[in-house]
Coordinates of N, CA, C and O in Angstrom, one line a residue:
X1 N 6.1 26.0 -8.2 CA 5.1 25.8 -9.2 C 5.7 25.9 -10.6 O 6.5 26.8 -10.8
X2 N 5.4 25.0 -11.5 CA 5.9 25.1 -12.9 C 4.9 25.9 -13.7 O 3.7 25.9 -13.5
X3 N 5.4 26.7 -14.6 CA 4.6 27.5 -15.5 C 5.2 27.3 -16.9 O 6.4 27.4 -17.1
X4 N 4.3 27.1 -17.9 CA 4.7 27.0 -19.3 C 4.5 28.4 -20.0 O 3.3 28.8 -20.1
X5 N 5.6 29.0 -20.4 CA 5.5 30.3 -21.1 C 5.4 30.0 -22.6 O 6.3 29.5 -23.1
X6 N 4.3 30.4 -23.2 CA 4.1 30.2 -24.6 C 4.8 31.4 -25.4 O 4.5 32.5 -25.0
X7 N 5.6 31.0 -26.3 CA 6.3 32.0 -27.2 C 5.6 31.9 -28.5 O 5.6 30.9 -29.1
X8 N 5.1 33.1 -29.0 CA 4.5 33.1 -30.3 C 4.8 34.4 -31.0 O 4.0 35.3 -31.1
X9 N 6.1 34.6 -31.3 CA 6.5 35.7 -32.1 C 6.4 35.4 -33.6 O 6.2 34.3 -33.9
X10 N 6.7 36.4 -34.4 CA 6.5 36.1 -35.8 C 7.3 34.9 -36.3 O 6.7 34.0 -36.9
X11 N 8.5 34.8 -35.9 CA 9.4 33.7 -36.4 C 9.8 32.7 -35.4 O 10.4 31.7 -35.7
X12 N 9.5 33.0 -34.1 CA 9.8 32.1 -33.0 C 8.6 31.6 -32.3 O 7.8 32.4 -31.9
X13 N 8.5 30.3 -32.2 CA 7.3 29.7 -31.6 C 7.7 28.5 -30.7 O 8.7 27.9 -31.0
X14 N 7.0 28.3 -29.6 CA 7.3 27.2 -28.8 C 7.0 27.5 -27.3 O 6.1 28.4 -27.0
X15 N 7.7 26.8 -26.4 CA 7.4 26.9 -25.0 C 8.7 26.9 -24.2 O 9.7 26.3 -24.6
X16 N 8.6 27.6 -23.1 CA 9.7 27.7 -22.1 C 9.1 27.3 -20.7 O 8.1 28.0 -20.3
X17 N 9.6 26.3 -20.1 CA 9.1 26.0 -18.8 C 9.9 26.7 -17.7 O 11.1 26.7 -17.8
X18 N 9.2 27.3 -16.8 CA 9.8 28.1 -15.7 C 9.3 27.6 -14.3 O 8.2 27.2 -14.2
X19 N 10.2 27.5 -13.4 CA 9.9 27.2 -12.0 C 9.7 28.5 -11.3 O 10.7 29.2 -11.0
X20 N 8.4 28.8 -10.9 CA 8.1 30.0 -10.2 C 8.4 30.0 -8.8 O 8.5 28.9 -8.2
X21 N 8.6 31.1 -8.2 CA 8.9 31.2 -6.8 C 7.7 31.6 -6.0 O 6.9 32.4 -6.5
X22 N 7.6 31.2 -4.7 CA 6.5 31.7 -3.9 C 6.7 33.2 -3.6 O 7.9 33.7 -3.7
X23 N 5.7 33.9 -3.2 CA 5.8 35.3 -3.0 C 6.9 35.8 -2.1 O 7.6 36.8 -2.3
X24 N 7.1 35.1 -1.0 CA 8.1 35.5 0.0 C 9.5 35.4 -0.7 O 10.4 36.3 -0.5
X25 N 9.8 34.4 -1.4 CA 11.1 34.3 -2.1 C 11.2 35.3 -3.2 O 12.3 35.9 -3.4
X26 N 10.1 35.6 -3.9 CA 10.1 36.7 -4.9 C 10.5 38.0 -4.3 O 11.3 38.8 -4.8
X27 N 9.9 38.3 -3.1 CA 10.3 39.6 -2.4 C 11.7 39.6 -2.0 O 12.4 40.7 -2.1
X28 N 12.2 38.5 -1.5 CA 13.6 38.4 -1.1 C 14.6 38.6 -2.3 O 15.5 39.4 -2.3
X29 N 14.2 38.0 -3.4 CA 15.0 38.1 -4.7 C 15.0 39.6 -5.2 O 16.0 40.1 -5.6
X30 N 13.8 40.2 -5.1 CA 13.7 41.6 -5.6 C 14.6 42.5 -4.7 O 15.2 43.4 -5.3
X31 N 14.6 42.2 -3.4 CA 15.5 43.0 -2.6 C 17.0 42.8 -2.9 O 17.7 43.8 -3.0
X32 N 17.3 41.6 -3.2 CA 18.7 41.3 -3.6 C 19.1 42.0 -5.0 O 20.2 42.4 -5.2
X33 N 18.1 42.1 -5.8 CA 18.3 42.8 -7.1 C 18.5 44.3 -7.0 O 19.4 44.8 -7.6
X34 N 17.8 44.9 -6.1 CA 17.8 46.3 -5.9 C 18.9 46.8 -5.0 O 19.6 47.8 -5.3
X35 N 19.2 46.0 -4.0 CA 20.2 46.5 -3.0 C 21.4 45.5 -2.9 O 21.2 44.3 -3.1
X36 N 22.5 46.0 -2.5 CA 23.6 45.1 -2.1 C 24.1 45.7 -0.7 O 23.9 46.8 -0.4
X37 N 24.8 44.8 0.0 CA 25.3 45.2 1.3 C 26.8 45.7 1.1 O 27.6 44.9 0.6
X38 N 27.1 46.9 1.5 CA 28.4 47.5 1.5 C 28.7 48.0 2.9 O 28.0 48.8 3.4
X39 N 29.8 47.5 3.5 CA 30.2 47.9 4.9 C 29.0 47.8 5.9 O 28.8 48.6 6.7
X40 N 28.2 46.7 5.7 CA 27.1 46.4 6.6 C 25.8 47.2 6.4 O 24.9 47.1 7.1
X41 N 25.8 48.0 5.3 CA 24.7 48.9 5.0 C 24.1 48.5 3.6 O 24.8 48.1 2.7
X42 N 22.8 48.6 3.5 CA 22.2 48.4 2.2 C 22.4 49.6 1.3 O 22.3 50.8 1.7
X43 N 22.9 49.3 0.1 CA 23.2 50.4 -0.9 C 22.5 50.0 -2.2 O 22.5 48.9 -2.6
X44 N 21.9 51.0 -2.9 CA 21.3 50.8 -4.2 C 22.3 50.2 -5.2 O 23.4 50.8 -5.3
X45 N 21.9 49.2 -5.9 CA 22.8 48.8 -7.0 C 22.6 49.7 -8.2 O 21.6 50.3 -8.4
X46 N 23.6 49.8 -9.0 CA 23.6 50.5 -10.3 C 22.5 49.8 -11.2 O 22.3 48.6 -11.1
X47 N 21.9 50.6 -12.1 CA 20.9 50.1 -13.0 C 21.4 48.9 -13.8 O 20.6 47.9 -14.0
X48 N 22.6 48.9 -14.2 CA 23.2 47.8 -15.0 C 23.3 46.6 -14.2 O 23.0 45.5 -14.6
X49 N 23.7 46.7 -12.9 CA 23.8 45.6 -12.0 C 22.4 45.0 -11.7 O 22.3 43.8 -11.7
X50 N 21.4 45.9 -11.6 CA 20.1 45.4 -11.4 C 19.6 44.6 -12.6 O 19.0 43.6 -12.4
X51 N 19.9 45.1 -13.8 CA 19.5 44.4 -15.0 C 20.1 43.0 -15.1 O 19.5 42.0 -15.4
X52 N 21.4 43.0 -14.8 CA 22.1 41.7 -14.8 C 21.6 40.7 -13.8 O 21.4 39.5 -14.1
X53 N 21.3 41.2 -12.6 CA 20.8 40.3 -11.5 C 19.4 39.8 -11.9 O 19.0 38.7 -11.6
X54 N 18.6 40.7 -12.5 CA 17.2 40.3 -12.9 C 17.3 39.2 -14.0 O 16.6 38.2 -13.9
X55 N 18.1 39.4 -15.0 CA 18.3 38.4 -16.1 C 18.8 37.1 -15.5 O 18.4 36.0 -15.8
X56 N 19.8 37.2 -14.6 CA 20.4 36.0 -14.0 C 19.3 35.2 -13.3 O 19.3 34.0 -13.3
X57 N 18.5 35.9 -12.5 CA 17.4 35.2 -11.8 C 16.4 34.5 -12.8 O 16.1 33.4 -12.6
X58 N 16.0 35.2 -13.8 CA 15.1 34.7 -14.8 C 15.7 33.4 -15.4 O 15.0 32.4 -15.5
X59 N 16.9 33.5 -15.9 CA 17.6 32.4 -16.5 C 17.7 31.2 -15.6 O 17.5 30.1 -16.0
X60 N 18.0 31.5 -14.3 CA 18.1 30.4 -13.3 C 16.8 29.6 -13.1 O 16.9 28.5 -12.6
X61 N 15.7 30.2 -13.4 CA 14.4 29.6 -13.1 C 13.9 28.8 -14.3 O 12.8 28.2 -14.3
X62 N 14.6 28.9 -15.5 CA 14.1 28.2 -16.7 C 14.5 26.7 -16.5 O 15.7 26.4 -16.3
X63 N 13.6 25.8 -16.7 CA 13.8 24.4 -16.6 C 13.9 23.7 -17.9 O 14.5 22.6 -18.0
X64 N 13.2 24.2 -18.9 CA 13.4 23.6 -20.3 C 13.0 24.7 -21.3 O 12.2 25.6 -21.1
X65 N 13.6 24.5 -22.5 CA 13.3 25.4 -23.6 C 13.0 24.5 -24.8 O 13.7 23.5 -25.1
X66 N 11.9 24.8 -25.5 CA 11.5 24.0 -26.7 C 11.0 25.1 -27.7 O 9.8 25.3 -27.8
X67 N 11.9 25.7 -28.5 CA 11.5 26.7 -29.4 C 11.9 26.3 -30.8 O 12.9 25.6 -31.0
X68 N 11.3 26.9 -31.8 CA 11.7 26.7 -33.2 C 11.6 28.1 -33.9 O 10.6 28.8 -33.7
X69 N 12.7 28.4 -34.6 CA 12.7 29.7 -35.3 C 13.1 29.3 -36.7 O 14.3 28.9 -37.0
X70 N 12.2 29.4 -37.7 CA 12.4 28.9 -39.0 C 12.8 27.5 -39.0 O 12.0 26.7 -38.5
X71 N 14.0 27.1 -39.4 CA 14.4 25.7 -39.3 C 15.4 25.4 -38.2 O 16.0 24.4 -38.1
X72 N 15.5 26.4 -37.2 CA 16.4 26.3 -36.1 C 15.7 25.9 -34.9 O 14.7 26.5 -34.5
X73 N 16.1 24.8 -34.2 CA 15.5 24.4 -33.0 C 16.4 24.9 -31.8 O 17.6 24.8 -31.9
X74 N 15.8 25.5 -30.9 CA 16.5 26.1 -29.7 C 16.0 25.3 -28.5 O 14.8 25.3 -28.1
X75 N 17.0 24.6 -27.9 CA 16.7 23.7 -26.8 C 17.2 24.1 -25.4 O 17.1 23.4 -24.4
X76 N 17.9 25.3 -25.4 CA 18.5 25.7 -24.1 C 18.4 27.3 -24.0 O 18.3 27.9 -25.1
X77 N 18.4 27.8 -22.8 CA 18.4 29.2 -22.6 C 19.7 29.8 -23.2 O 19.7 30.9 -23.7
X78 N 20.8 29.1 -23.0 CA 22.1 29.6 -23.6 C 22.0 29.8 -25.1 O 22.5 30.8 -25.6
X79 N 21.4 28.8 -25.8 CA 21.2 29.0 -27.2 C 20.4 30.2 -27.5 O 20.7 30.9 -28.5
X80 N 19.3 30.3 -26.8 CA 18.3 31.4 -27.0 C 19.0 32.8 -26.9 O 18.7 33.7 -27.6
X81 N 19.9 32.9 -26.0 CA 20.6 34.2 -25.7 C 21.5 34.7 -26.8 O 22.0 35.8 -26.7
X82 N 21.8 33.8 -27.8 CA 22.6 34.3 -28.9 C 21.8 35.2 -29.8 O 22.4 35.9 -30.6
X83 N 20.5 35.2 -29.7 CA 19.6 35.9 -30.6 C 19.0 37.1 -30.0 O 18.7 37.1 -28.8
X84 N 18.8 38.2 -30.8 CA 18.2 39.4 -30.3 C 16.9 39.1 -29.7 O 16.6 39.7 -28.6
X85 N 16.1 38.3 -30.3 CA 14.8 38.0 -29.7 C 14.9 37.3 -28.4 O 13.9 37.3 -27.6
X86 N 16.0 36.6 -28.1 CA 16.2 36.0 -26.8 C 16.1 37.0 -25.7 O 15.5 36.7 -24.6
X87 N 16.6 38.2 -25.8 CA 16.6 39.2 -24.8 C 15.1 39.6 -24.5 O 14.7 39.8 -23.4
X88 N 14.4 39.7 -25.6 CA 12.9 40.1 -25.5 C 12.2 39.0 -24.7 O 11.4 39.3 -23.7
X89 N 12.4 37.8 -25.0 CA 11.8 36.7 -24.3 C 12.2 36.6 -22.9 O 11.3 36.4 -22.0
X90 N 13.5 36.7 -22.6 CA 13.9 36.7 -21.2 C 13.4 37.8 -20.4 O 13.1 37.7 -19.2
X91 N 13.2 39.0 -21.0 CA 12.6 40.1 -20.3 C 11.2 39.8 -19.9 O 10.7 40.1 -18.8
X92 N 10.4 39.1 -20.8 CA 9.1 38.7 -20.5 C 9.1 37.7 -19.3 O 8.3 37.8 -18.4
X93 N 10.0 36.8 -19.3 CA 10.1 35.8 -18.3 C 10.5 36.5 -17.0 O 10.0 36.1 -15.9
X94 N 11.4 37.5 -17.0 CA 11.8 38.2 -15.8 C 10.6 38.8 -15.1 O 10.5 38.7 -13.8
X95 N 9.7 39.4 -15.8 CA 8.5 40.0 -15.2 C 7.7 38.9 -14.5 O 7.1 39.1 -13.4
X96 N 7.5 37.8 -15.2 CA 6.7 36.7 -14.6 C 7.4 36.2 -13.3 O 6.8 35.9 -12.3
X97 N 8.7 35.9 -13.4 CA 9.4 35.4 -12.2 C 9.3 36.4 -11.0 O 9.1 35.9 -9.9
X98 N 9.5 37.7 -11.3 CA 9.5 38.6 -10.2 C 8.1 39.0 -9.7 O 7.9 39.3 -8.5
X99 N 7.1 39.0 -10.6 CA 5.8 39.5 -10.3 C 4.8 38.4 -10.0 O 3.7 38.6 -9.5
X100 N 5.1 37.2 -10.5 CA 4.1 36.1 -10.4 C 3.1 36.1 -11.5 O 3.3 36.9 -12.5
X101 N 2.2 35.3 -11.5 CA 1.2 35.1 -12.6 C -0.1 36.0 -12.3 O -0.4 36.2 -11.2
X102 N -0.7 36.4 -13.4 CA -2.0 37.1 -13.2 C -3.1 36.0 -13.3 O -3.1 35.1 -14.1
X103 N -4.2 36.3 -12.5 CA -5.4 35.4 -12.6 C -6.3 35.9 -13.7 O -7.3 35.2 -14.0
X104 N -6.1 37.1 -14.2 CA -6.9 37.7 -15.2 C -6.6 37.2 -16.6 O -5.6 36.5 -16.8
X105 N -7.4 37.6 -17.5 CA -7.2 37.2 -18.9 C -6.0 37.9 -19.5 O -5.8 39.0 -19.1
X106 N -5.4 37.2 -20.4 CA -4.2 37.9 -21.1 C -4.6 38.2 -22.5 O -5.4 37.6 -23.1

């Protein structure tokens, strides 16, 4: 399922298209983020590893970026990640990728 994430921060506006995962794949990815296999056993990942894996997953699900910040056009997730606000936006996307969408009002 494709989802258009609207970005409307003070100076950054536009859209990011995300390819969402079905619930079963989301659960599998969540397990991969939290645990790793060491000597055939599941072991908790360090918090930093979990953060990296979460961001990697979110970035991998982005299919297009169309943002504008002042006079700067941002057309890729790699470009976005150069900016402090990029981390904030990717964290928002991470929650959507892992939790799915809400049917309620936002």
